[in-house]
Structure formats: C-alpha cells, structure tokens
Short mmCIF file of C-alpha atoms and ligand atoms in Angstrom, two decimals:
data_model
loop_
_atom_site.label_atom_id
_atom_site.label_comp_id
_atom_site.label_asym_id
_atom_site.label_seq_id
_atom_site.Cartn_x
_atom_site.Cartn_y
_atom_site.Cartn_z
CA MET A 205 -6.37 91.69 100.34
CA PRO A 206 -6.86 93.42 103.69
CA GLU A 207 -8.71 90.51 105.28
CA VAL A 208 -5.59 88.10 104.18
CA GLU A 209 -3.27 90.19 105.94
CA GLY A 210 -5.47 90.69 109.15
CA PHE A 211 -5.56 86.98 109.18
CA TYR A 212 -1.90 86.62 109.20
CA ILE A 213 -1.07 89.32 111.49
CA GLN A 214 -3.63 88.08 113.97
CA THR A 215 -2.29 84.63 114.14
CA GLY A 216 1.27 85.42 113.38
CA TYR A 217 1.54 82.53 111.38
CA CYS A 218 2.24 82.11 107.79
CA GLY A 219 0.16 79.10 106.35
CA HIS A 220 2.12 79.41 102.81
CA LEU A 221 2.72 75.64 102.79
CA HIS A 222 -1.02 75.07 102.29
CA LEU A 223 -1.89 78.54 100.47
CA PRO A 224 1.16 79.50 98.39
CA GLU A 225 -0.69 82.36 96.81
CA LEU A 226 -1.29 83.89 99.77
CA CYS A 227 2.08 83.38 100.97
CA VAL A 228 3.22 85.25 98.12
CA ALA A 229 0.79 88.01 99.04
CA TYR A 230 2.01 88.17 102.61
CA HIS A 231 5.63 87.69 101.94
CA GLY A 232 5.87 90.22 99.16
CA ASN A 233 7.09 88.01 96.27
CA VAL A 234 7.21 91.21 94.51
CA GLY A 235 10.28 93.76 95.47
CA GLY A 236 13.84 93.27 96.02
CA PHE A 237 15.85 90.55 97.99
CA GLU A 238 16.75 93.18 100.26
CA GLU A 239 13.15 94.29 101.36
CA ARG A 240 12.35 90.75 102.01
CA LEU A 241 15.57 90.27 104.16
CA GLU A 242 14.67 93.35 106.11
CA THR A 243 11.15 91.89 106.71
CA VAL A 244 12.57 88.47 107.88
CA GLU A 245 15.12 90.16 109.82
CA GLN A 246 12.49 92.24 111.66
CA LYS A 247 10.50 88.97 112.46
CA ILE A 248 13.70 87.39 113.84
CA ALA A 249 14.55 90.27 115.91
CA ALA A 250 10.91 90.53 117.19
CA ALA A 251 10.72 86.58 117.99
CA CYS A 252 14.22 87.01 119.95
CA ARG A 253 12.91 89.71 121.99
CA ARG A 254 9.69 87.84 122.91
CA ALA A 255 11.85 84.85 123.96
CA GLY A 256 14.39 87.03 125.86
CA ARG A 257 17.16 85.84 123.48
CA ALA A 258 19.90 87.71 121.69
CA ARG A 259 19.78 88.09 118.03
CA GLU A 260 23.13 86.56 117.60
CA ASP A 261 22.20 83.47 118.98
CA VAL A 262 20.05 82.72 115.82
CA GLN A 263 21.70 82.12 112.45
CA LEU A 264 19.73 82.97 109.31
CA MET A 265 20.39 80.44 106.48
CA GLY A 266 19.09 81.52 103.07
CA VAL A 267 17.70 78.23 101.27
CA SER A 268 18.26 78.94 97.49
CA LYS A 269 17.10 75.49 96.24
CA MET A 270 15.44 75.77 92.85
CA HIS A 271 16.69 79.33 92.63
CA PRO A 272 19.36 80.33 90.14
CA ALA A 273 23.09 81.21 91.16
CA GLU A 274 22.21 84.82 90.36
CA SER A 275 19.65 84.95 93.33
CA LEU A 276 22.41 83.52 95.68
CA ALA A 277 24.75 86.43 94.36
CA GLU A 278 22.21 88.84 94.96
CA ALA A 279 21.73 87.50 98.59
CA ALA A 280 25.23 87.56 99.07
CA ARG A 281 25.57 91.21 98.02
CA ALA A 282 22.85 91.87 100.61
CA GLY A 283 25.15 90.53 103.43
CA MET A 284 23.84 86.57 103.41
CA ARG A 285 26.73 84.23 104.49
CA LEU A 286 24.96 81.01 104.86
CA PHE A 287 22.86 79.18 102.32
CA GLY A 288 21.21 75.85 102.31
CA GLU A 289 20.68 73.66 99.17
CA ASN A 290 19.07 70.51 99.19
CA ARG A 291 20.45 68.53 96.03
CA VAL A 292 24.07 67.72 95.31
CA GLN A 293 23.78 67.91 91.41
CA GLU A 294 21.89 71.02 91.38
CA PHE A 295 24.38 72.77 93.67
CA GLU A 296 27.06 71.58 91.64
CA ALA A 297 26.04 73.42 88.66
CA LYS A 298 25.27 76.59 90.83
CA ARG A 299 28.59 76.48 92.36
CA ALA A 300 30.55 76.80 88.91
CA ARG A 301 28.34 79.72 87.91
CA LEU A 302 28.61 81.39 91.56
CA ALA A 303 32.50 81.34 91.04
CA LYS A 304 31.98 83.16 87.59
CA LEU A 305 29.84 85.70 89.40
CA GLY A 306 32.68 86.47 92.09
CA VAL A 307 30.81 85.19 94.91
CA GLU A 308 32.96 84.22 97.70
CA ASP A 309 33.04 84.31 101.58
CA THR A 310 29.91 82.38 101.74
CA ALA A 311 29.12 78.85 103.37
CA VAL A 312 26.69 76.41 101.63
CA HIS A 313 25.28 73.37 103.50
CA LEU A 314 23.38 70.47 102.11
CA ILE A 315 19.86 70.26 104.02
CA GLY A 316 18.50 67.60 101.82
CA HIS A 317 18.70 63.75 101.86
CA LEU A 318 22.17 62.62 101.09
CA GLN A 319 22.59 59.32 99.16
CA SER A 320 25.45 57.21 100.08
CA ASN A 321 26.90 57.29 96.48
CA LYS A 322 26.97 61.21 96.31
CA THR A 323 28.94 61.62 99.78
CA ALA A 324 32.31 62.25 98.12
CA LYS A 325 30.88 65.01 95.79
CA ALA A 326 29.04 66.36 98.72
CA ALA A 327 32.01 66.44 100.96
CA GLU A 328 33.77 68.34 98.35
CA ILE A 329 31.26 71.07 97.47
CA PHE A 330 29.43 71.66 100.86
CA ASP A 331 30.84 73.54 103.66
CA GLY A 332 28.58 71.51 105.90
CA VAL A 333 25.94 68.58 105.86
CA ASP A 334 22.97 69.18 108.00
CA SER A 335 21.01 66.14 106.94
CA VAL A 336 22.99 63.26 108.19
CA ASP A 337 20.91 60.18 108.78
CA SER A 338 22.90 57.17 108.87
CA VAL A 339 26.12 55.75 110.12
CA ARG A 340 26.91 54.57 106.52
CA VAL A 341 26.56 58.18 105.10
CA ALA A 342 28.60 59.56 108.19
CA GLU A 343 31.41 57.09 107.66
CA ARG A 344 31.67 57.80 103.87
CA LEU A 345 31.49 61.50 104.36
CA ASN A 346 34.22 61.07 106.92
CA GLU A 347 36.37 59.28 104.35
CA ALA A 348 35.68 61.66 101.67
CA ALA A 349 36.35 64.79 104.04
CA GLY A 350 39.73 63.07 105.15
CA LYS A 351 40.84 62.72 101.42
CA MET A 352 40.27 66.27 100.93
CA GLY A 353 42.11 67.42 104.25
CA LYS A 354 38.78 68.78 105.38
CA ARG A 355 36.73 68.65 108.76
CA LEU A 356 33.28 68.85 107.77
CA PRO A 357 30.67 70.10 110.11
CA VAL A 358 27.50 67.98 110.43
CA LEU A 359 24.12 68.11 111.86
CA VAL A 360 21.98 64.84 112.68
CA GLU A 361 18.58 64.93 111.00
CA ILE A 362 15.48 63.95 113.25
CA LYS A 363 12.21 62.95 112.20
CA LEU A 364 9.53 63.85 114.78
CA SER A 365 6.28 63.27 112.58
CA ASP A 366 4.92 60.00 110.96
CA GLU A 367 4.40 61.59 107.52
CA PRO A 368 5.77 58.67 105.44
CA ASN A 369 8.02 60.70 103.11
CA LYS A 370 9.66 62.31 105.62
CA THR A 371 13.67 62.04 105.97
CA GLY A 372 15.66 61.75 109.14
CA LEU A 373 16.01 59.40 112.09
CA ALA A 374 13.36 58.91 114.64
CA PRO A 375 14.47 59.49 118.39
CA GLU A 376 13.55 55.65 119.03
CA ASP A 377 15.52 54.32 115.87
CA SER A 378 18.61 52.23 116.99
CA GLU A 379 20.44 53.87 113.95
CA LEU A 380 20.32 57.10 115.76
CA ARG A 381 21.91 55.50 118.90
CA SER A 382 24.62 53.67 116.51
CA LEU A 383 25.34 57.02 114.66
CA LEU A 384 25.86 59.22 117.80
CA GLU A 385 28.23 56.27 118.98
CA ARG A 386 30.01 56.24 115.88
CA LEU A 387 30.49 60.19 115.24
CA PRO A 388 33.15 60.64 118.06
CA GLU A 389 35.30 58.02 116.08
CA LEU A 390 35.14 59.93 112.87
CA PRO A 391 37.87 62.67 113.08
CA HIS A 392 36.97 64.47 109.63
CA LEU A 393 33.46 65.16 110.92
CA ALA A 394 32.72 67.90 113.42
CA MET A 395 29.10 67.19 115.01
CA ARG A 396 27.28 70.39 115.82
CA GLY A 397 23.69 69.40 116.74
CA LEU A 398 20.38 68.64 115.40
CA MET A 399 18.01 69.42 112.63
CA THR A 400 14.38 68.87 112.00
CA ILE A 401 11.54 69.80 109.53
CA ALA A 402 8.21 70.45 111.46
CA PRO A 403 5.01 68.39 110.06
CA LEU A 404 2.76 70.13 107.57
CA ASP A 405 -0.03 71.53 109.64
CA GLU A 406 -2.68 74.19 109.70
CA ASN A 407 -2.11 74.77 113.34
CA PRO A 408 1.18 76.43 114.42
CA GLU A 409 1.01 74.59 117.63
CA THR A 410 1.86 71.37 116.04
CA ALA A 411 5.18 73.00 114.90
CA ARG A 412 5.63 74.32 118.21
CA ALA A 413 5.16 70.92 119.98
CA CYS A 414 7.63 69.14 117.24
CA PHE A 415 10.45 72.06 118.20
CA ARG A 416 9.87 71.52 121.82
CA ARG A 417 10.60 67.79 121.32
CA LEU A 418 13.64 68.49 119.50
CA ARG A 419 14.96 70.64 122.12
CA ALA A 420 14.19 68.07 124.94
CA LEU A 421 15.90 65.36 122.87
CA ARG A 422 18.95 67.48 122.59
CA GLU A 423 19.00 67.77 126.35
CA SER A 424 18.58 63.89 126.88
CA LEU A 425 21.04 63.15 123.99
CA GLY A 426 23.33 65.54 125.47
CA GLN A 427 23.52 63.74 128.74
CA LYS A 428 23.87 60.43 127.12
CA HIS A 429 26.63 61.54 124.64
CA ALA A 430 28.52 63.99 126.88
CA GLY A 431 31.46 64.06 124.23
CA LEU A 432 29.62 65.25 121.45
CA ASP A 433 28.58 68.91 120.48
CA PHE A 434 24.92 69.64 120.13
CA ARG A 435 25.01 73.28 120.05
CA GLU A 436 23.01 73.70 117.01
CA LEU A 437 19.27 73.38 116.68
CA SER A 438 18.43 73.92 113.08
CA MET A 439 14.57 74.38 113.01
CA GLY A 440 12.46 76.78 111.58
CA MET A 441 11.34 77.42 107.96
CA SER A 442 9.25 80.38 106.26
CA GLY A 443 6.20 79.38 107.72
CA ASP A 444 7.39 78.56 111.23
CA PHE A 445 10.49 80.24 112.04
CA GLU A 446 9.28 82.92 114.64
CA ILE A 447 7.85 79.80 116.67
CA ALA A 448 11.04 77.80 116.38
CA ILE A 449 13.15 80.90 117.72
CA GLU A 450 10.61 81.04 120.66
CA GLU A 451 11.39 77.48 121.26
CA GLY A 452 14.91 77.63 121.06
CA SER A 453 16.20 77.41 117.45
CA THR A 454 19.84 78.44 116.67
CA LEU A 455 19.57 78.28 113.03
CA VAL A 456 16.56 79.03 110.83
CA ARG A 457 16.40 77.89 107.12
CA ILE A 458 14.32 80.36 105.07
CA GLY A 459 13.46 79.85 101.31
CA THR A 460 10.26 81.21 100.39
CA ALA A 461 10.13 84.31 102.43
CA LEU A 462 13.74 85.32 101.08
CA PHE A 463 13.83 84.09 97.59
CA GLY A 464 9.85 83.92 96.82
CA ALA A 465 8.02 81.03 95.65
CA ARG A 466 9.78 78.15 93.97
CA ALA A 467 8.84 77.15 90.50
CA VAL A 468 8.75 73.42 91.32
CA ALA A 469 8.53 71.87 94.82
CA GLY A 470 11.78 71.05 96.06
C1 LIG B 15 13.30 74.07 101.35
C2 LIG B 15 13.52 73.73 102.54
C3 LIG B 15 13.53 74.81 103.61
C4 LIG B 15 13.07 76.12 103.23
O1 LIG B 15 11.57 76.21 103.11
P1 LIG B 15 10.76 77.32 102.99
O2 LIG B 15 9.43 77.03 103.74
O3 LIG B 15 10.57 77.57 101.55
O4 LIG B 15 11.22 78.45 103.63
C5 LIG B 15 14.12 74.68 104.81
N1 LIG B 15 14.65 73.38 105.08
C6 LIG B 15 14.71 72.40 104.24
C7 LIG B 15 15.24 70.97 104.84
C8 LIG B 15 14.14 72.42 102.96
O5 LIG B 15 14.04 71.45 102.33
#
C-alpha cells in the first residue's frame, strides 16, 4: 500500500485511532516486538533531535493493557523497564503470571481511572499511579501506601478536552486546586507531575495545542504550588508521541505501536 505509507510519511502522523487497519499496516503489526521497538525508538530519537532535546529526557512507557503477560515478558527481554496498565484487576492477574515468567526489575504504573474502592490494591501492586484525579483517591492511596511502608509516585491527570467520557480534572476545576493543596500533606505519595490524553482528532495540530496547554499549565501550577514537584509531563500515545515530544513530553505512553492492535478497546 504505497499510497498509504506515503500519506503517513508525508504528514508524519499516524491516524490509527480512526483507521486501525491502516495503523497496523503502518506500525507493522507483523514482526517481532524488537523491530517495533526499534521503529518507535528511531521516531523518538528523531523527534528529540527536531526539538533540540536529549533522548534521556524522554521516558518510554510500554502500554501493555489487553495484552498477555507473555507480551510484557518479551518486552522486558528487549529492555523495556516501564509499563502502563489501565485496570487494577487485569494487572493483578498478569502480575502473578509475570512472577512465574521470572520478569523482574520492571516498574508498572496505573494509567487508567482508579475507583476509590480499589486504592488499596492499586497501592499494593503498582509502582506508581499516573491517573490521580481526586482528593479522595489521593488520600486513600496515601493511607494504603503508608500501611505498606511505600512511597508511591503519582501524577495528576488533567482533562483538556470536552469529550464527555474523558477522565481527569479540568484546569479550572476547584478539585484540582484542592488536590494540589492536599498533596504536600500526604507523606506516602510522591507528586511527580501531570498526565493528559489528547483528544481524538484527525488533525495532529489539535493534539499539539493540547500538549502546549499542559506544558503551560505546568508552568503556572509550578509557580502557585512551589513546594510540589512537576518534573513529569506524561503526554503522547502511538498516534501523537512525536508531536508530544516536540512539545515537551517527558514520558510517552505507547501501546499499539509496540504491542500491536488490541483485541478489545481499552
Ligand atoms: C491505552 C492508553 C495508551 C496507549 O494507547 P496507544 O494509542 O495504543 O498507544 C496511553 N495512555 C493511556 C492512558 C491509555 O489508556
């Protein structure tokens, strides 16, 4: 499909969220994990060069949701150390399997919405929660982490689009302010920054505008809440990570481009 490839190369944008079959053609859902990782790594390196940034300033998280523990194990063998999962129960089952497969030295963060009745389990099985979006969830995570003698790194999830089923806190939401005021008082949570999901849009510039807003929000919140650490800007997924890196992302969350298409939307 040369014209399809031409389209993507020309625009530098993967529209897989809208055209999954073309995404698979583009990302090469065939072939091994290592090849896909190599392709993603090359794109990350190129985006860093365009933005005048060092490769070490951008962490790569493999989003393994909906893929079996064996896929994580393969990725870990290829050198991936950071994973993202979006459901507590799904990862609880996978975690047992990972232990059997002998996978260690990896960190797995929760990147999906957390219900307050699952905070204890989340604090137990995850190495970080990148989707904190309420005072209640933060307080419960803090309590659970304290009981386990852990200090859990967290990100606050920000919602920058009006899509109805998007999670996260809008910048103008008073809950965001309450959460940022409460976090310094929660000794078992280590605030590390902000996370967002860009809106679905054919036009890559929509994602760019969203990433710019998150970066600007970090600046203004950093001034208002000087005691909090905002070092991480977790933004960018398979379809928009190169733009996210150009706009200052420090952590890209990549599922499809590394693990292939998911059987069910997650
Ligand atoms: C699924 C998911 C991703 C990865 O999405 P891809 O488009 O497959 O790369 C990243 N972040 C979050 C929060 C997700 O739920």
